[in-house]
Amino acid sequence: MSGREFFTTRTVAEALAGFRPAHRTPVEEVALPAALHRVPAADILSPQALPGFPRSTVDGYAVRAADTYGASEGLPSYLDLLGAVRMGAAPAVPVRPGGCVAMPTGGVIPDGADAVVMVEYTAETMPGTIEVTRPVAPGGGIVRADDDVAAGAALVPGGRPLRAPDLGLLAAAGVVSVPVHARPRVTIISTGDEVVPPGTAELAAGQVRDATASALAGLVIEAGGDPVVAGIVPDEPGALKDRLAEVLPESDLVVVSAGSSVGARDETAGAVAAVGSVWCHGLAIKPGKPTLLAECGAVPVIGLPGNPLSALVVFGQIGIQLLWRIGGCDKPPARPNVRARLSRDLASAAGRLDVIQVKVVDGVAEPLFGPSALLSVLTRADGYVVIPEPATGLDAGVEVDVTLYS
Amino acid sequence: MSGREFFTTRTVAEALAGFRPAHRTPVEEVALPAALHRVPAADILSPQALPGFPRSTVDGYAVRAADTYGASEGLPSYLDLLGAVRMGAAPAVPVRPGGCVAMPTGGVIPDGADAVVMVEYTAETMPGTIEVTRPVAPGGGIVRADDDVAAGAALVPGGRPLRAPDLGLLAAAGVVSVPVHARPRVTIISTGDEVVPPGTAELAAGQVRDATASALAGLVIEAGGDPVVAGIVPDEPGALKDRLAEVLPESDLVVVSAGSSVGARDETAGAVAAVGSVWCHGLAIKPGKPTLLAECGAVPVIGLPGNPLSALVVFGQIGIQLLWRIGGCDKPPARPNVRARLSRDLASAAGRLDVIQVKVVDGVAEPLFGPSALLSVLTRADGYVVIPEPATGLDAGVEVDVTLYS
């Protein structure tokens, strides 16, 4: 039980910039209704122009704009009503000089017309004759056949999770399935002789139920991954190494939550080093220093601290970014956030990133302290404040950005 | 084709405050791994205290604090090493005065001990004797059996979607299934003779594929609902009324996207009025004025504008709030947002809420204009700016809150 030094300690900024495994999930085709928040591997191009035909944006009359020049309340233009366009149908008649055709919003512009005058500026003074009291410019009241999207242009960009409105544009273009990155399979391994499954009704002395795996699974889902909770490995020499070798071939990312004792942490580091290459062991973050980052073959492995709060903080800062990238997204979606005034001074060490859980009440962020062994801090917190590496603290009263839990 | 007035027009603020149907989904039991973002119907109480036993927060030695009083580098305390606690096991020996027991982080505090001194302030100078060079106060290095959660106390509150860390705390307490509100079933009906399904490969003149239903389904999923895309109803007298009557019994919320012509809008209003009670017809929002809110029996119905962009804006301002509430959540999760400076003046009318799509580049919010008939605006936008009802516009250069899409 020695005060063992961490080796190759890195800052969070260094880890985000430098630990960038090349591994990406393969591309698969999914149907549009299942594509929400999935990440297209490349720009999705429109097979055709949208809307695909010149379309009226107003209720009114399709006209030749020149026929309305100079029209006013005092000196209206009078046009012959030649017919009406029905929704979803081709126009039956063209517009000839001196004529007009009644148009619903969204109807097809008839040949010969180059504008639609709004119904508000017209009156049918005699049956078959439309009085126009305002001029309309050529193109007025019309979207052209390719105004929304040109044929072959990108409907949505690659590398960005699909949003709800994107699904609408894809549907409009007739794209009913999309090639997207497979959800990264994230294997979650817990370790520790004291750790038992959540379903354990009665605990023996010293036992704790596995909290970290359930919480990590939730974070993985939020970041577009597919969690595989792989159970609890006992603190036996070789057990973790064997389990790692077993799960690596079926994983895109492996997360190991270490036991909380120094011995258990050493065991994790040894097991990971035996099957891959350790990038750093020790991260300048509080809480969460005993973190390990490694690559085992193509697959990144994160060794998290045994303390659940620390583990979730580190996964939030490092793992989520990594997970999005493995899933083909280099710019993860923004998180909900709010500005608030800090209720008290917060100290930090230069070169270390601090993550402080806070409650936000009436625009004031109140830090929640207590032993980091307590899990309930995370459920009582509304979010967290980050003190970045260069800062040595934050003063009471300053405005801070609170990243909110959701 | 008359310039028909909207009746009972309301502001968005009035609708959010006043249109509050009492309908809530029933409660169902779901397993913990499936409970992410689900809404507990009531506080979930802990069946037992957590951690459930007094636990060490450090690696070190369990002691009687009094035995370390006055200890220093120059004048250490010397304690007999009586044994070691193993992770996940009951302590084998108590701590008697003048003695100590080796402790891993997370181990059970032995009887007789009231503190744990950190290993950093100790040395085993002789086999069986521990030198302590700093005093520790009673309770130091220990979390008590109920420090995290007391037996019977709330683990997580009712009415708030479960977050990833909540799942961890529930797992720690042995709660492996939770009573949550059922996901609201949201039936999405499209109308319009011009509207055809997204899978239609070749469009006839004037036809458009249904964009709104796919995008709405995505928004519904994001707000915790279960979308049921119920297809396209033609503009035939009675057709929509019949379809409404059919779907209402299996729905928690019905959304109708109207055809885009005035006639189609009137048809929607008539059909809804025939099966329920209209709360407002016309909303002071741009885009999105031709919106209808109604209650049909217990089930709220939203009639959305035919224009897809307007429909999505209105559903984002009104429908999402309603949907969360039906699903048991009165305080929907916050959305990501960013502050940015407006690149140009924006005009608005007092008493109307305006929603403006923007791109954000280097801290500058650039409004995206163009006919509201264009869908691609939503995929090009990074988010939107709201001009609230009292304002008559925003000046170029002011700092605005941009709600970001995700």
GROMACS .gro file of N, CA and C in nm, chain B residues 71-132:
model
  186
  477ALA      N    1  -0.013   1.443   1.728
  477ALA     CA    2   0.089   1.374   1.648
  477ALA      C    3   0.151   1.471   1.548
  478SER      N    4   0.282   1.461   1.526
  478SER     CA    5   0.351   1.549   1.431
  478SER      C    6   0.474   1.475   1.378
  479GLU      N    7   0.539   1.536   1.281
  479GLU     CA    8   0.662   1.477   1.227
  479GLU      C    9   0.764   1.458   1.339
  480GLY      N   10   0.771   1.560   1.426
  480GLY     CA   11   0.870   1.554   1.534
  480GLY      C   12   0.830   1.459   1.646
  481LEU      N   13   0.699   1.446   1.666
  481LEU     CA   14   0.651   1.364   1.777
  481LEU      C   15   0.534   1.277   1.729
  482PRO      N   16   0.566   1.170   1.654
  482PRO     CA   17   0.458   1.087   1.599
  482PRO      C   18   0.386   1.007   1.707
  483SER      N   19   0.264   0.961   1.677
  483SER     CA   20   0.199   0.858   1.757
  483SER      C   21   0.240   0.723   1.701
  484TYR      N   22   0.254   0.626   1.788
  484TYR     CA   23   0.285   0.489   1.743
  484TYR      C   24   0.168   0.399   1.779
  485LEU      N   25   0.115   0.328   1.680
  485LEU     CA   26  -0.004   0.244   1.702
  485LEU      C   27   0.027   0.100   1.660
  486ASP      N   28  -0.034   0.007   1.733
  486ASP     CA   29  -0.017  -0.134   1.698
  486ASP      C   30  -0.105  -0.169   1.578
  487LEU      N   31  -0.046  -0.233   1.478
  487LEU     CA   32  -0.123  -0.278   1.361
  487LEU      C   33  -0.191  -0.410   1.396
  488LEU      N   34  -0.325  -0.401   1.404
  488LEU     CA   35  -0.400  -0.516   1.455
  488LEU      C   36  -0.448  -0.609   1.342
  489GLY      N   37  -0.448  -0.557   1.220
  489GLY     CA   38  -0.498  -0.638   1.109
  489GLY      C   39  -0.526  -0.550   0.990
  490ALA      N   40  -0.596  -0.604   0.893
  490ALA     CA   41  -0.629  -0.530   0.771
  490ALA      C   42  -0.772  -0.562   0.730
  491VAL      N   43  -0.844  -0.460   0.685
  491VAL     CA   44  -0.980  -0.483   0.632
  491VAL      C   45  -0.966  -0.515   0.483
  492ARG      N   46  -1.039  -0.617   0.439
  492ARG     CA   47  -1.041  -0.651   0.296
  492ARG      C   48  -1.165  -0.589   0.232
  493MET      N   49  -1.152  -0.551   0.103
  493MET     CA   50  -1.267  -0.495   0.031
  493MET      C   51  -1.379  -0.597   0.028
  494GLY      N   52  -1.501  -0.547   0.053
  494GLY     CA   53  -1.617  -0.634   0.039
  494GLY      C   54  -1.633  -0.736   0.150
  495ALA      N   55  -1.560  -0.719   0.257
  495ALA     CA   56  -1.570  -0.816   0.365
  495ALA      C   57  -1.585  -0.743   0.498
  496ALA      N   58  -1.644  -0.812   0.597
  496ALA     CA   59  -1.657  -0.753   0.730
  496ALA      C   60  -1.519  -0.747   0.795
  497PRO      N   61  -1.495  -0.642   0.877
  497PRO     CA   62  -1.365  -0.634   0.946
  497PRO      C   63  -1.349  -0.755   1.038
  498ALA      N   64  -1.228  -0.808   1.042
  498ALA     CA   65  -1.203  -0.927   1.125
  498ALA      C   66  -1.176  -0.889   1.271
  499VAL      N   67  -1.120  -0.770   1.293
  499VAL     CA   68  -1.087  -0.730   1.430
  499VAL      C   69  -1.134  -0.588   1.457
  500PRO      N   70  -1.174  -0.559   1.583
  500PRO     CA   71  -1.205  -0.420   1.620
  500PRO      C   72  -1.076  -0.342   1.646
  501VAL      N   73  -1.094  -0.208   1.656
  501VAL     CA   74  -0.979  -0.123   1.691
  501VAL      C   75  -0.986  -0.089   1.839
  502ARG      N   76  -0.887  -0.132   1.913
  502ARG     CA   77  -0.883  -0.100   2.057
  502ARG      C   78  -0.789   0.019   2.077
  503PRO      N   79  -0.798   0.088   2.191
  503PRO     CA   80  -0.709   0.202   2.216
  503PRO      C   81  -0.564   0.164   2.189
  504GLY      N   82  -0.494   0.253   2.121
  504GLY     CA   83  -0.353   0.228   2.091
  504GLY      C   84  -0.331   0.138   1.971
  505GLY      N   85  -0.440   0.098   1.907
  505GLY     CA   86  -0.425   0.008   1.792
  505GLY      C   87  -0.478   0.071   1.665
  506CYS      N   88  -0.452   0.006   1.552
  506CYS     CA   89  -0.506   0.052   1.424
  506CYS      C   90  -0.522  -0.068   1.331
  507VAL      N   91  -0.604  -0.048   1.226
  507VAL     CA   92  -0.630  -0.153   1.128
  507VAL      C   93  -0.612  -0.092   0.987
  508ALA      N   94  -0.540  -0.160   0.902
  508ALA     CA   95  -0.515  -0.110   0.766
  508ALA      C   96  -0.647  -0.109   0.688
  509MET      N   97  -0.671   0.003   0.615
  509MET     CA   98  -0.800   0.025   0.547
  509MET      C   99  -0.779   0.056   0.399
  510PRO      N  100  -0.849  -0.014   0.311
  510PRO     CA  101  -0.856   0.032   0.172
  510PRO      C  102  -0.968   0.136   0.158
  511THR      N  103  -0.959   0.224   0.059
  511THR     CA  104  -1.068   0.317   0.028
  511THR      C  105  -1.195   0.235   0.002
  512GLY      N  106  -1.301   0.267   0.072
  512GLY     CA  107  -1.427   0.196   0.052
  512GLY      C  108  -1.449   0.080   0.147
  513GLY      N  109  -1.350   0.050   0.230
  513GLY     CA  110  -1.365  -0.061   0.323
  513GLY      C  111  -1.457  -0.026   0.440
  514VAL      N  112  -1.505  -0.131   0.511
  514VAL     CA  113  -1.593  -0.112   0.627
  514VAL      C  114  -1.510  -0.069   0.748
  515ILE      N  115  -1.554   0.038   0.815
  515ILE     CA  116  -1.483   0.085   0.935
  515ILE      C  117  -1.504  -0.017   1.048
  516PRO      N  118  -1.396  -0.065   1.109
  516PRO     CA  119  -1.412  -0.164   1.217
  516PRO      C  120  -1.472  -0.100   1.342
  517ASP      N  121  -1.536  -0.180   1.422
  517ASP     CA  122  -1.584  -0.133   1.553
  517ASP      C  123  -1.468  -0.072   1.630
  518GLY      N  124  -1.500   0.030   1.704
  518GLY     CA  125  -1.397   0.092   1.789
  518GLY      C  126  -1.326   0.208   1.722
  519ALA      N  127  -1.320   0.209   1.588
  519ALA     CA  128  -1.252   0.319   1.516
  519ALA      C  129  -1.350   0.433   1.493
  520ASP      N  130  -1.303   0.557   1.496
  520ASP     CA  131  -1.389   0.671   1.464
  520ASP      C  132  -1.324   0.764   1.361
  521ALA      N  133  -1.214   0.719   1.299
  521ALA     CA  134  -1.149   0.800   1.196
  521ALA      C  135  -1.053   0.710   1.118
  522VAL      N  136  -1.015   0.761   0.998
  522VAL     CA  137  -0.912   0.691   0.920
  522VAL      C  138  -0.804   0.793   0.887
  523VAL      N  139  -0.680   0.760   0.924
  523VAL     CA  140  -0.570   0.849   0.894
  523VAL      C  141  -0.512   0.807   0.758
  524MET      N  142  -0.486   0.906   0.671
  524MET     CA  143  -0.440   0.875   0.535
  524MET      C  144  -0.301   0.812   0.536
  525VAL      N  145  -0.279   0.720   0.445
  525VAL     CA  146  -0.152   0.648   0.438
  525VAL      C  147  -0.034   0.744   0.421
  526GLU      N  148  -0.060   0.858   0.356
  526GLU     CA  149   0.047   0.957   0.332
  526GLU      C  150   0.107   1.009   0.463
  527TYR      N  151   0.031   1.005   0.573
  527TYR     CA  152   0.079   1.059   0.701
  527TYR      C  153   0.119   0.947   0.796
  528THR      N  154   0.154   0.833   0.739
  528THR     CA  155   0.191   0.718   0.821
  528THR      C  156   0.316   0.651   0.764
  529ALA      N  157   0.378   0.569   0.846
  529ALA     CA  158   0.486   0.481   0.797
  529ALA      C  159   0.487   0.358   0.887
  530GLU      N  160   0.519   0.242   0.826
  530GLU     CA  161   0.533   0.122   0.908
  530GLU      C  162   0.681   0.112   0.943
  531THR      N  163   0.715   0.178   1.051
  531THR     CA  164   0.859   0.190   1.085
  531THR      C  165   0.917   0.057   1.130
  532MET      N  166   0.837  -0.020   1.199
  532MET     CA  167   0.876  -0.156   1.236
  532MET      C  168   0.759  -0.245   1.195
  533PRO      N  169   0.786  -0.372   1.163
  533PRO     CA  170   0.673  -0.461   1.134
  533PRO      C  171   0.577  -0.461   1.252
  534GLY      N  172   0.450  -0.432   1.224
  534GLY     CA  173   0.350  -0.436   1.330
  534GLY      C  174   0.331  -0.304   1.403
  535THR      N  175   0.408  -0.201   1.370
  535THR     CA  176   0.391  -0.070   1.435
  535THR      C  177   0.377   0.040   1.330
  536ILE      N  178   0.271   0.118   1.344
  536ILE     CA  179   0.245   0.226   1.248
  536ILE      C  180   0.273   0.360   1.316
  537GLU      N  181   0.355   0.441   1.249
  537GLU     CA  182   0.388   0.575   1.296
  537GLU      C  183   0.292   0.673   1.230
  538VAL      N  184   0.225   0.756   1.309
  538VAL     CA  185   0.129   0.854   1.256
  538VAL      C  186   0.184   0.994   1.283
   0.00000   0.00000   0.00000
